[in-house]
Amino acid sequence: MATIMEKYFATVDNISDHFVERLQKAVAIPSVSADPARRHDVVRMGEWLANELRGLGADVDVRPLSKQAGSEVDLPPIILGRYGSDRNKKTIMIYGHYDVQPASKSDGWESDPFVLTSDDQGRMFGRGSTDDKGPVLAWLNTIESYQNAGIPFPVNLLMCFEGMEESGSIGLEGFINSEAQGYFAETDAICISDSCWLGEKPCLTYGLRGLNYFSVTVSGPAQDLHSGIFGGAVHEPLGDLVHVLASLSDGDGTIKIIGLPEVVAPLTEKETCLYRDIQFTNEDLHSTIGSKTGIFNTTKETLMARWRYPSLSVHGIEGAFSTPGSKTVIPARVTGKFSLRTVPNMTVEQVNELVIQHVREEFQKLNSKNILEISVLQKGKWWLTDPDHWNYVAASKAIEDVWGLKPDLIREGGSIPIALVMEQAIGKNILLLPMGRSTDAAHSPREKIDRNNYIEGIKTLGAYLHHVAG
Amino acid sequence: MATIMEKYFATVDNISDHFVERLQKAVAIPSVSADPARRHDVVRMGEWLANELRGLGADVDVRPLSKQAGSEVDLPPIILGRYGSDRNKKTIMIYGHYDVQPASKSDGWESDPFVLTSDDQGRMFGRGSTDDKGPVLAWLNTIESYQNAGIPFPVNLLMCFEGMEESGSIGLEGFINSEAQGYFAETDAICISDSCWLGEKPCLTYGLRGLNYFSVTVSGPAQDLHSGIFGGAVHEPLGDLVHVLASLSDGDGTIKIIGLPEVVAPLTEKETCLYRDIQFTNEDLHSTIGSKTGIFNTTKETLMARWRYPSLSVHGIEGAFSTPGSKTVIPARVTGKFSLRTVPNMTVEQVNELVIQHVREEFQKLNSKNILEISVLQKGKWWLTDPDHWNYVAASKAIEDVWGLKPDLIREGGSIPIALVMEQAIGKNILLLPMGRSTDAAHSPREKIDRNNYIEGIKTLGAYLHHVAG
């Protein structure tokens, strides 16, 4: 094994400048999906990607989607690619996206965000460098490196690249569902590289939290009232609302919704062990949030709070006085927004039911004559997979080969809805294999990927496919 | 007496068309103080008023104020007028304002807001008709009616008319203080007609609540955080803030600030009697607020809650997510705004102290690592006077003469800061003598005064001065 991989790694190093040039070309296409005026650039990026794949000998299928709802603009196509179709090899489905977040120099970039610009520390700045053009191209570079090294490609690849990920992945879920038993039918396992390390150490992600997002409206008077004239004589909607919102959790974040803590999966010894060696400290948390306002004293508690326990956040209030200065208003109708991040074994329906019941009961206690309405604005299930699956074992070995250490097995607190969609539609194990570092500033000004992460990332993907086959 | 007043009343009726024409001319000058581009119209209105006064034989003194802070625009002048200086007569100081709220037809007016337009029910629509050009001109009309009736004027009048009332009365407080022992030194009592009846019955106002307005800021992270990534691991400023805000009062409006209810003046039997016959029902409240969300079942409780008990209103939150839709944000820094309406015997300093202490203690209970700051944005004392004073007795008799009934003695829940300023500077009894009806929509589109209220108002003011002298 070592000799084959050594040859592969040496080839990657030999043509690494070529791979950086490929990333330069991709970053130069401003494929911002949020801006309809830039849609032609997103389409152009998809065509460029399809051509690169064709140049590597992949079978490419450019699949148009419909028009974007409520507009005359076409959605960018899904780029499908197949590389190899040997029945004796495993088939790995990979997903990535070729669109990017908006960026303009005035947001705080030191150089043109659409010109890949390197510094003397090997950081390569540019929109999409880490999210997700770098990882997408790393797959292409893996194919090319195997070809240049003269090593047979170890698996069949089924590629699925979308152009609307930064704008809600419009059209993707339906497409995945319709092709699950079609184009993707041969899939043995799935790999997604579209996230970053937790800190400065490679990791594999095996879980995500879900999201139930609520809106609770309290209304009373027909119009806003003067607090001098009416204060004390009428039930104030905002007064009711802050009571309801305060009833949801304690000052230390403990959720007070009856029945909800009981459905959280108990902590097992095996799971506890996974937290033991994770390279992360509370100082890392404090440096990221810019304050020492973390709730817990130990790293383990902090990580568990982010990954394996539910959390409740109040986001804001619509309809109240929200600008600077003082206004003596009793707002007539106010809407509080809050959400729960959910974890095993909570179900979407159960959470909705418990939350709605709690909110209604707390409002009832106020004996207010106002009217309360509650609705669910978003709902998405958590995702958790088995990190002992061969898909993870292969990736773990690959990281040991390339980085000389075992990856941390982590979860994330946020949601990546497409992971759940794919798992449910295709029914195979999904591996989240991050490529960039926590400092890469995806979605922010000065997004970057380290040249080292990009090149070692190509090695990691190649070694991963090698171990999948082995 | 009856014969003198009968003669006076008949004169008012005889020249009532002339008085309506005077109001037409005044309404036609769009003296909007909030709009610096209209400042020349405010000045023009002041000059017109001064000329009308001169025409009636008053000594007029146009007093310029400084430039408006932060602008190159002059403040409109204070118009001072003296009518009569007989040492054997009482001297009544009157106050009013010649500026108006903004108005444009597109706000919902059926006719040009700066053209006084009558309908067949005797309603005269126009900006400033009831607030406060009608009442100001009623004083002039009173002088003219006494002159036309050939009756000696019963008192000396000291007039003070400002042009910035709708914009915070900038410059007035300093002016009043500086002239208290000067121009206004001879004052025996003060009368202000710049408010409306409680309902459909004449009333006299003898009390106003004060206002302490607070801003409480909770801050933690250096920037807004993603609730998926950090939810559960960090102290959330908005979570802390809703707890603090909810701790201020109960669902039924009961203030929970320790020590605060104890300083409310106990209800006396004499005061209770004042509420007995007030023409106001809970249905009136419900029709004004457009909902049946009043807290109390009896009219007396409702009125006491608005007038003689403190109230606490939460107005809104700055810095949180306040627009439609869903956003998974943990706001980094949020500022809650709330205020207390204060009543005898609360002092401004005591209320500030108790509120700040309560807020700090409630925040402490949360054990949050976030930072809390609280500040006072506005403070103004309550005002309460003796409705048995001869000033009130004279007005009450006048209303009986004109309307054939005893006025309700009422208080108001809001604040009229100038009343307190005058009382403290000049040290004499102040009478608030409303002229228009509760339906007059001061500050709103379709502001009006009923011709009947205007003309009978002129009679009321004349009879009031007659009884002051008697």
Short mmCIF file of C-alpha atoms in Angstrom, two decimals, chain A residues 44-218:
data_model
loop_
_atom_site.label_atom_id
_atom_site.label_comp_id
_atom_site.label_asym_id
_atom_site.label_seq_id
_atom_site.Cartn_x
_atom_site.Cartn_y
_atom_site.Cartn_z
CA ARG A 44 -20.76 29.83 -16.69
CA MET A 45 -19.09 28.28 -13.64
CA GLY A 46 -21.19 25.13 -14.06
CA GLU A 47 -20.17 24.89 -17.73
CA TRP A 48 -16.51 25.41 -16.87
CA LEU A 49 -16.72 22.64 -14.25
CA ALA A 50 -18.45 20.30 -16.72
CA ASN A 51 -15.69 20.96 -19.27
CA GLU A 52 -12.94 20.27 -16.75
CA LEU A 53 -14.63 16.98 -15.88
CA ARG A 54 -14.96 16.07 -19.55
CA GLY A 55 -11.26 16.85 -19.99
CA LEU A 56 -10.51 14.25 -17.30
CA GLY A 57 -12.56 11.64 -19.11
CA ALA A 58 -15.68 11.71 -16.92
CA ASP A 59 -19.14 11.20 -18.38
CA VAL A 60 -20.89 14.48 -17.73
CA ASP A 61 -24.60 15.11 -17.64
CA VAL A 62 -25.72 18.74 -17.29
CA ARG A 63 -29.23 18.68 -15.84
CA PRO A 64 -31.27 21.87 -16.13
CA LEU A 65 -33.67 22.74 -13.32
CA SER A 66 -36.81 24.87 -13.60
CA LYS A 67 -37.05 28.64 -13.38
CA GLN A 68 -36.54 30.09 -9.90
CA ALA A 69 -39.94 30.44 -8.18
CA GLY A 70 -41.28 33.97 -8.41
CA SER A 71 -38.80 35.04 -11.08
CA GLU A 72 -37.96 34.67 -14.73
CA VAL A 73 -34.43 33.50 -13.93
CA ASP A 74 -33.37 29.91 -14.65
CA LEU A 75 -31.92 27.94 -11.78
CA PRO A 76 -28.34 26.90 -12.53
CA PRO A 77 -28.04 23.25 -13.63
CA ILE A 78 -26.99 20.26 -11.57
CA ILE A 79 -23.71 18.93 -12.94
CA LEU A 80 -23.65 15.15 -12.78
CA GLY A 81 -20.47 13.22 -13.50
CA ARG A 82 -19.58 9.56 -13.59
CA TYR A 83 -15.99 8.43 -13.51
CA GLY A 84 -15.63 4.68 -13.91
CA SER A 85 -18.28 1.98 -13.95
CA ASP A 86 -16.48 -1.17 -12.92
CA ARG A 87 -18.95 -3.51 -11.20
CA ASN A 88 -16.11 -4.92 -9.12
CA LYS A 89 -15.38 -1.58 -7.51
CA LYS A 90 -17.28 0.30 -4.85
CA THR A 91 -19.21 3.36 -6.01
CA ILE A 92 -18.75 6.55 -4.01
CA MET A 93 -21.17 9.41 -4.52
CA ILE A 94 -19.73 12.85 -3.90
CA TYR A 95 -21.50 16.17 -3.49
CA GLY A 96 -20.26 19.76 -3.67
CA HIS A 97 -21.38 23.15 -4.90
CA TYR A 98 -19.97 25.53 -7.46
CA ASP A 99 -21.79 28.70 -6.35
CA VAL A 100 -20.42 31.10 -3.74
CA GLN A 101 -21.49 33.70 -1.18
CA PRO A 102 -21.60 37.35 -2.29
CA ALA A 103 -18.36 39.33 -1.90
CA SER A 104 -17.20 42.83 -2.69
CA LYS A 105 -13.94 44.50 -1.82
CA SER A 106 -15.72 47.12 0.28
CA ASP A 107 -16.84 44.41 2.74
CA GLY A 108 -13.30 44.24 4.10
CA TRP A 109 -11.29 42.27 1.57
CA GLU A 110 -7.68 43.38 1.16
CA SER A 111 -7.61 42.14 -2.43
CA ASP A 112 -10.17 41.46 -5.16
CA PRO A 113 -12.30 38.58 -3.77
CA PHE A 114 -12.49 37.06 -7.26
CA VAL A 115 -8.72 36.94 -7.75
CA LEU A 116 -7.04 34.13 -5.81
CA THR A 117 -4.27 35.94 -3.93
CA SER A 118 -1.56 34.13 -1.94
CA ASP A 119 0.44 35.50 0.97
CA ASP A 120 3.79 34.42 2.35
CA GLN A 121 2.14 32.13 4.90
CA GLY A 122 0.65 30.04 2.13
CA ARG A 123 -2.87 31.38 2.63
CA MET A 124 -4.81 31.68 -0.62
CA PHE A 125 -7.54 34.32 -0.31
CA GLY A 126 -10.57 34.35 -2.60
CA ARG A 127 -14.34 33.87 -2.52
CA GLY A 128 -15.12 30.16 -2.80
CA SER A 129 -11.55 29.10 -2.07
CA THR A 130 -12.65 26.96 0.89
CA ASP A 131 -16.45 27.01 0.35
CA ASP A 132 -16.68 25.04 -1.85
CA LYS A 133 -14.59 25.44 -5.01
CA GLY A 134 -11.38 24.20 -3.34
CA PRO A 135 -12.92 20.92 -2.15
CA VAL A 136 -14.87 20.40 -5.41
CA LEU A 137 -11.73 20.85 -7.50
CA ALA A 138 -9.83 18.60 -5.10
CA TRP A 139 -11.98 15.74 -6.40
CA LEU A 140 -11.00 16.60 -9.97
CA ASN A 141 -7.38 16.90 -8.93
CA THR A 142 -7.58 13.48 -7.31
CA ILE A 143 -8.69 11.94 -10.62
CA GLU A 144 -5.93 13.75 -12.48
CA SER A 145 -3.28 12.70 -9.94
CA TYR A 146 -4.29 9.03 -10.20
CA GLN A 147 -4.08 9.37 -14.00
CA ASN A 148 -0.66 11.07 -13.91
CA ALA A 149 0.67 8.53 -11.41
CA GLY A 150 -0.51 5.74 -13.68
CA ILE A 151 -2.48 4.12 -10.85
CA PRO A 152 -5.87 2.58 -11.63
CA PHE A 153 -8.68 4.61 -10.07
CA PRO A 154 -9.76 2.62 -6.99
CA VAL A 155 -13.55 3.26 -7.09
CA ASN A 156 -16.35 4.43 -9.33
CA LEU A 157 -17.27 8.06 -8.64
CA LEU A 158 -20.76 9.51 -8.99
CA MET A 159 -20.54 13.27 -8.80
CA CYS A 160 -23.33 15.73 -7.99
CA PHE A 161 -22.48 19.43 -8.01
CA GLU A 162 -25.13 22.09 -7.51
CA GLY A 163 -25.14 25.85 -8.10
CA MET A 164 -27.66 27.08 -5.48
CA GLU A 165 -26.23 25.86 -2.18
CA GLU A 166 -25.67 29.38 -0.83
CA SER A 167 -29.28 30.22 -1.69
CA GLY A 168 -31.13 27.39 0.00
CA SER A 169 -30.27 24.59 -2.47
CA ILE A 170 -33.43 25.37 -4.40
CA GLY A 171 -34.43 22.42 -6.57
CA LEU A 172 -31.88 19.99 -5.16
CA GLU A 173 -34.03 17.95 -2.78
CA GLY A 174 -36.53 17.04 -5.49
CA PHE A 175 -33.71 16.20 -7.87
CA ILE A 176 -31.96 13.91 -5.35
CA ASN A 177 -35.22 12.14 -4.58
CA SER A 178 -36.01 11.61 -8.24
CA GLU A 179 -32.55 10.26 -9.07
CA ALA A 180 -32.00 8.21 -5.89
CA GLN A 181 -33.03 5.04 -7.65
CA GLY A 182 -31.77 6.35 -11.02
CA TYR A 183 -28.45 8.04 -11.51
CA PHE A 184 -27.39 7.44 -7.89
CA ALA A 185 -28.72 3.86 -7.63
CA GLU A 186 -25.29 2.19 -7.51
CA THR A 187 -24.05 4.33 -4.59
CA ASP A 188 -22.29 2.37 -1.83
CA ALA A 189 -21.44 5.38 0.33
CA ILE A 190 -21.48 9.16 0.13
CA CYS A 191 -18.77 11.72 0.87
CA ILE A 192 -19.35 15.46 1.24
CA SER A 193 -16.47 17.89 1.63
CA ASP A 194 -18.16 21.22 2.37
CA SER A 195 -17.16 22.21 5.89
CA CYS A 196 -14.11 23.10 7.94
CA TRP A 197 -12.13 21.62 10.78
CA LEU A 198 -13.19 22.37 14.33
CA GLY A 199 -9.80 23.94 15.02
CA GLU A 200 -6.31 23.25 13.75
CA LYS A 201 -6.60 19.48 13.43
CA PRO A 202 -8.23 17.27 10.77
CA CYS A 203 -11.60 15.86 11.74
CA LEU A 204 -14.53 13.85 10.47
CA THR A 205 -18.10 14.94 11.14
CA TYR A 206 -20.67 12.28 12.02
CA GLY A 207 -23.57 14.33 13.39
CA LEU A 208 -25.52 17.54 12.98
CA ARG A 209 -28.31 19.09 15.04
CA GLY A 210 -31.77 19.68 13.65
CA LEU A 211 -33.76 22.91 13.76
CA ASN A 212 -37.32 23.77 14.75
CA TYR A 213 -37.91 27.51 14.32
CA PHE A 214 -40.97 29.15 15.86
CA SER A 215 -42.81 32.40 15.59
CA VAL A 216 -45.16 33.46 18.40
CA THR A 217 -47.42 36.45 17.93
CA VAL A 218 -49.33 38.28 20.65
#
